[in-house]
Short mmCIF file of C-alpha atoms in Angstrom, two decimals:
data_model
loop_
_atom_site.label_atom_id
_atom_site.label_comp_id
_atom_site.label_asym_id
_atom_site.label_seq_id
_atom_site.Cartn_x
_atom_site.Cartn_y
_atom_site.Cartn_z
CA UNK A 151 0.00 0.00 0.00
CA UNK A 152 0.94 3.85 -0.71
CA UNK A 153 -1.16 4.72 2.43
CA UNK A 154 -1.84 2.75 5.93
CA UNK A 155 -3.87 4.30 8.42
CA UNK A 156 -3.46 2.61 12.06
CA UNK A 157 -5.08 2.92 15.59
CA UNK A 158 -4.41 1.84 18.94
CA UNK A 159 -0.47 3.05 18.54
CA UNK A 160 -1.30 4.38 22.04
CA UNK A 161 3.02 3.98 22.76
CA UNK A 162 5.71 5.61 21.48
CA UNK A 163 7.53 2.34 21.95
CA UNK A 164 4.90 0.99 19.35
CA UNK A 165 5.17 3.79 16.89
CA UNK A 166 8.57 3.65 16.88
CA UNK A 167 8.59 -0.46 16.11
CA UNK A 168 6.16 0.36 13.56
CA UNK A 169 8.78 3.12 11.70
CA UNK A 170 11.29 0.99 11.84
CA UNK A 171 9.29 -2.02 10.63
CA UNK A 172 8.50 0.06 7.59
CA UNK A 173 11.99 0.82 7.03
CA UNK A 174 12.78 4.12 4.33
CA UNK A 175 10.57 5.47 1.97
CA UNK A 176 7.85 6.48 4.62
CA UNK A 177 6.36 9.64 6.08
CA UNK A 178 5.08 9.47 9.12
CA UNK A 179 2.19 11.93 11.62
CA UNK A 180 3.76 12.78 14.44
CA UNK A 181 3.31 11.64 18.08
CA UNK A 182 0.71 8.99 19.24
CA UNK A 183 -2.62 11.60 20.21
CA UNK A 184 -5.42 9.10 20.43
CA UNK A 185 -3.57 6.44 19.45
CA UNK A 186 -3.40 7.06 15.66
CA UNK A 187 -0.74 7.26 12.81
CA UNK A 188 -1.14 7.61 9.27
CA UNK A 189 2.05 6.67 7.01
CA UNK A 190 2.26 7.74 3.68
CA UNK A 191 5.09 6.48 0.86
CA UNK A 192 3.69 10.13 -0.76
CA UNK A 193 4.99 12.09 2.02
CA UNK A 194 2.37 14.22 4.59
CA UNK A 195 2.39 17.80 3.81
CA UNK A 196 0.64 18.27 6.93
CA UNK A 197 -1.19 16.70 9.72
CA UNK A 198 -4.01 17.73 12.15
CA UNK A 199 -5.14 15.94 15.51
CA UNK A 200 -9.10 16.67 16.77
CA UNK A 201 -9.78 15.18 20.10
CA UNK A 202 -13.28 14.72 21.09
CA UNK A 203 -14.91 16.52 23.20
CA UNK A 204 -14.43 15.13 26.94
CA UNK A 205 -17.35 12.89 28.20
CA UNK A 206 -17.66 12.17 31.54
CA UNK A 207 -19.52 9.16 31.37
CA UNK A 208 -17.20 7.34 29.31
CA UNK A 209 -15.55 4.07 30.44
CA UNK A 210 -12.16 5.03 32.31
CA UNK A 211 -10.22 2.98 29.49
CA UNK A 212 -11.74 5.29 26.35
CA UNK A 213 -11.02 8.13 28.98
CA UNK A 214 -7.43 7.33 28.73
CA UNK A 215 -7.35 6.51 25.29
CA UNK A 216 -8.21 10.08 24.32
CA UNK A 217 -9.63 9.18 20.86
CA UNK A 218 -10.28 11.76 18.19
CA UNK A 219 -9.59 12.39 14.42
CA UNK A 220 -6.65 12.63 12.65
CA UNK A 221 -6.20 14.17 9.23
CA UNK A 222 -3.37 14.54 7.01
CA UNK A 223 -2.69 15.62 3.52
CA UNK A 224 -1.16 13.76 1.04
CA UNK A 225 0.42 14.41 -1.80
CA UNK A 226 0.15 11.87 -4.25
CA UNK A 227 1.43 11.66 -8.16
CA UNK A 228 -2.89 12.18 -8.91
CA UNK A 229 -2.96 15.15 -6.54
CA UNK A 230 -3.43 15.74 -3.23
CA UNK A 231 -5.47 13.71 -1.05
CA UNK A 232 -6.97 14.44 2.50
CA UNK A 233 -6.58 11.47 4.67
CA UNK A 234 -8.72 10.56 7.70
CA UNK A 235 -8.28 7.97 10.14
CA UNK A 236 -10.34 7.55 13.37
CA UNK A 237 -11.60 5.30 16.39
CA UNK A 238 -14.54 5.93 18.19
CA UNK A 239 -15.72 4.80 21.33
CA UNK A 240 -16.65 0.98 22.40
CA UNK A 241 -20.31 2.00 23.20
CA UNK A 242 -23.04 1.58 21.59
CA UNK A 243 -26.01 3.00 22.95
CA UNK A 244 -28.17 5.29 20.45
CA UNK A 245 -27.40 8.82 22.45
CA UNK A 246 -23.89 7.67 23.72
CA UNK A 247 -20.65 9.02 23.80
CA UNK A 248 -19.77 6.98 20.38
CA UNK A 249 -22.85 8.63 18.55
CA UNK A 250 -21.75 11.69 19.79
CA UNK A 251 -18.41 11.35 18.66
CA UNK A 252 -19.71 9.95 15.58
CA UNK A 253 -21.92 13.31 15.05
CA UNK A 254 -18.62 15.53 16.00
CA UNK A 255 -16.41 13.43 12.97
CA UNK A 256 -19.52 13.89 10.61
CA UNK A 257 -19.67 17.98 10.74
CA UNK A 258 -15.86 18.09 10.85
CA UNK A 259 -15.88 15.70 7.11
CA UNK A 260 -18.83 17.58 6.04
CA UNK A 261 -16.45 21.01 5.86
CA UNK A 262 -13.36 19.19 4.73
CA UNK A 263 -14.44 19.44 0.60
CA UNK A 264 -11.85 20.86 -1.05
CA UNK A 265 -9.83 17.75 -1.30
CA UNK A 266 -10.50 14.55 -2.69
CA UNK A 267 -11.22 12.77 1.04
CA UNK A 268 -9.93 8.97 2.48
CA UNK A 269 -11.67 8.02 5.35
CA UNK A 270 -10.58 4.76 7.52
CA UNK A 271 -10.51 3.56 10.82
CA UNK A 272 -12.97 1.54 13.49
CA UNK A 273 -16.04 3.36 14.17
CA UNK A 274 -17.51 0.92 16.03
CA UNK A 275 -20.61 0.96 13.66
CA UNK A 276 -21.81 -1.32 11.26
CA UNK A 277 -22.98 0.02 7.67
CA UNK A 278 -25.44 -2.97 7.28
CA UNK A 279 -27.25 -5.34 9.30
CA UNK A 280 -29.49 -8.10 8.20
CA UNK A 281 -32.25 -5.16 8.88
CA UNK A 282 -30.93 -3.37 6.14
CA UNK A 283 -28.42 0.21 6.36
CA UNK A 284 -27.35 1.96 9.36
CA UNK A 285 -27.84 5.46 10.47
CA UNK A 286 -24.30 5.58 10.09
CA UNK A 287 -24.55 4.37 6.59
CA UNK A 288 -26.96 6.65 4.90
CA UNK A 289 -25.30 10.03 7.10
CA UNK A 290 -22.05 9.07 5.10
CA UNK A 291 -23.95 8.41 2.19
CA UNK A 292 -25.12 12.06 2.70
CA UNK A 293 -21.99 12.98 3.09
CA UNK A 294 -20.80 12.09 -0.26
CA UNK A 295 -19.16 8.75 0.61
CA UNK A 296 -18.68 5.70 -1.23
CA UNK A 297 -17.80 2.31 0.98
CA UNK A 298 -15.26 -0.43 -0.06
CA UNK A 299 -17.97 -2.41 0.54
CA UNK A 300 -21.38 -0.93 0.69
CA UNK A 301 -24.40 -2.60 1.89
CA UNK A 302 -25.69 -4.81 -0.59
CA UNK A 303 -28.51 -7.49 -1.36
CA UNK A 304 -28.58 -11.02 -1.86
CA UNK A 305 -30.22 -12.84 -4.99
CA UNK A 306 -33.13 -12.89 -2.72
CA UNK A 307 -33.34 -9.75 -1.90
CA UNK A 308 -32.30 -10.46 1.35
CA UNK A 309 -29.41 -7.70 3.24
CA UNK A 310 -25.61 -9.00 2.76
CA UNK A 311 -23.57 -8.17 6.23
CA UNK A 312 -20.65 -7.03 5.45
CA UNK A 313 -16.92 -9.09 6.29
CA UNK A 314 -16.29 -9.26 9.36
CA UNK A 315 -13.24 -7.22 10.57
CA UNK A 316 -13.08 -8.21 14.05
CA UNK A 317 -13.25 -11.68 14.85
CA UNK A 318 -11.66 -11.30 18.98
CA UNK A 319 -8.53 -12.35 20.50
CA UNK A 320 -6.49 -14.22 20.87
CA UNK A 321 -8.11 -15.84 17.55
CA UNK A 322 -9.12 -19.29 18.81
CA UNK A 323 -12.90 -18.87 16.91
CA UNK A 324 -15.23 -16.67 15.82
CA UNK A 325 -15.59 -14.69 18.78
CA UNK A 326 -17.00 -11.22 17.82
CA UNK A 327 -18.00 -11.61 13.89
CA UNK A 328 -18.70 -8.12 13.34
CA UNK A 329 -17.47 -4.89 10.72
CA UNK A 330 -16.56 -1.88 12.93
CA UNK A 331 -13.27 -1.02 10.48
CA UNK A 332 -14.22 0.59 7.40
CA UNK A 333 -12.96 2.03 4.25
CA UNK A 334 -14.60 5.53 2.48
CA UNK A 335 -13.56 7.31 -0.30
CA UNK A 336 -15.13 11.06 -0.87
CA UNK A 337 -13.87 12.91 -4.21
CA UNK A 338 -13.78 16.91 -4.90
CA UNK A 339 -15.30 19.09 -7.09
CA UNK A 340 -12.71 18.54 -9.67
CA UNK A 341 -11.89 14.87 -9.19
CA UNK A 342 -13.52 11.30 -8.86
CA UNK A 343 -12.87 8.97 -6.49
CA UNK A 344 -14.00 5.30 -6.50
CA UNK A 345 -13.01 1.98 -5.53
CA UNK A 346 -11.45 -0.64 -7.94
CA UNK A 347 -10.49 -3.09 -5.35
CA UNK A 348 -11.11 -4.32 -1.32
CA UNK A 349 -10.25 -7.82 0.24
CA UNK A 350 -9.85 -8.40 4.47
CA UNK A 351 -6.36 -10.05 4.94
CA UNK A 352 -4.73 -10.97 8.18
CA UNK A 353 -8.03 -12.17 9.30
CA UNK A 354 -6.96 -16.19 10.07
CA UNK A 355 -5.82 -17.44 13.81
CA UNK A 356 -2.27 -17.98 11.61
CA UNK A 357 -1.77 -14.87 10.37
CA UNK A 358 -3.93 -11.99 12.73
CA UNK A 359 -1.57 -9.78 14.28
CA UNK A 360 -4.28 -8.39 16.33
CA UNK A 361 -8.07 -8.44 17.31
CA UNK A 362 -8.80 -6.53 14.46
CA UNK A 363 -8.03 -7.96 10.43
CA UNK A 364 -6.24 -5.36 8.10
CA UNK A 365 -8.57 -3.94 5.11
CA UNK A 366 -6.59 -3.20 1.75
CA UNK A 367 -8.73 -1.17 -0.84
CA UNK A 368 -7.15 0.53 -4.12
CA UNK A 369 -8.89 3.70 -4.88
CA UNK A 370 -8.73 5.67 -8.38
CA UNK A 371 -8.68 9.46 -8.67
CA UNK A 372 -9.53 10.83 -11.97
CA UNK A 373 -10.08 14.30 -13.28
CA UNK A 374 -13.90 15.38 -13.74
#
């Protein structure tokens, strides 16, 4: 990939295994602020953290995790690109702290249109259930988004949930087959953006490195 978005680098000790892992030829956001790091092969002409707003009632643990946006640009040989990575709360209740973080990330990508826009991290949300879209779902939609892997029907007509990206740890079964990581693409008013390709890797008890699989998704800019 040109591009890997990553949260839960909560350590410097972590982000600085992950540098060196990557080895030369990267560009890298500074610091670990909520526990997210974008890395670019591009460069990162510059780089913005947004905490949310405290809430009290969060869990101590998402407390201490200070979670909020990050957003770089990026430029690449098609122009530059404004990448977004995120990780909202672990709570799920309809007027929780995660919706309300959820709301706060929505306004901020709803004034951020003068770049073609890459959104990816774990919202914690689903974009389809056997029920049919999310809230979530159609407010990107709204937004201008286009998924990796949007909701979708069956030959029956019936709703397709979408690949699991967290499957629990350590991976000895299925323990939480749910999609909280996604991939969106937004484009500008002079370019497209779309997906050509998305697969889930990483996502076997062999070869998970983590709770959570990795999504790779190649994305095509042209010129409206």
């Amino acid at each position: 990939p040109d591009v890997v978005c990553l949260q839960e680098v909560f350590l410097e000790s972590t982000r600085r295994r992950l540098v060196d892992g990557l080895g030369d030829g990267w560009t890298f956001t500074p610091g670990t602020a909520g526990g997210l790091l974008i890395a670019s092969r591009f460069g990162i002409q510059s780089s913005t953290y947004t905490p949310f707003p405290t809430d009290g009632r969060l869990r101590l643990v998402e407390r201490l995790a200070r979670k909020g946006f990050l957003d770089a640009v990026v430029p690449t040989p098609a122009g530059r690109v404004r990448v977004v990575t995120t990780h909202l709360a672990a709570e799920f209740s309809e007027d929780g702290a995660r919706r309300r973080q959820q709301d706060e990330l929505f306004a901020a990508l709803d004034t951020r249109s003068d770049l073609p826009l890459l959104l990816a991290g774990d919202l914690n949300t689903a974009v389809v259930t056997g029920r049919g879209p999310t809230a979530a779902w159609r407010a990107l939609e709204g937004l201008g988004f286009r998924h990796a892997q949007p909701p979708r029907r069956d030959a029956d007509g019936r709703w397709i949930r979408s690949t699991p990206t967290r499957l629990g740890w350590p991976r000895t079964g299925d323990l939480y087959p749910w999609a909280p990581d996604h991939v969106l693409v937004r484009g500008s008013a002079e370019v497209d953006a779309h997906f050509v390709a998305f697969t889930v890797a990483l996502d076997t008890p062999e070869t998970a490195v983590s709770d959570h699989n990795l999504l790779l998704a190649t994305v095509r800019l042209t010129p409206r």
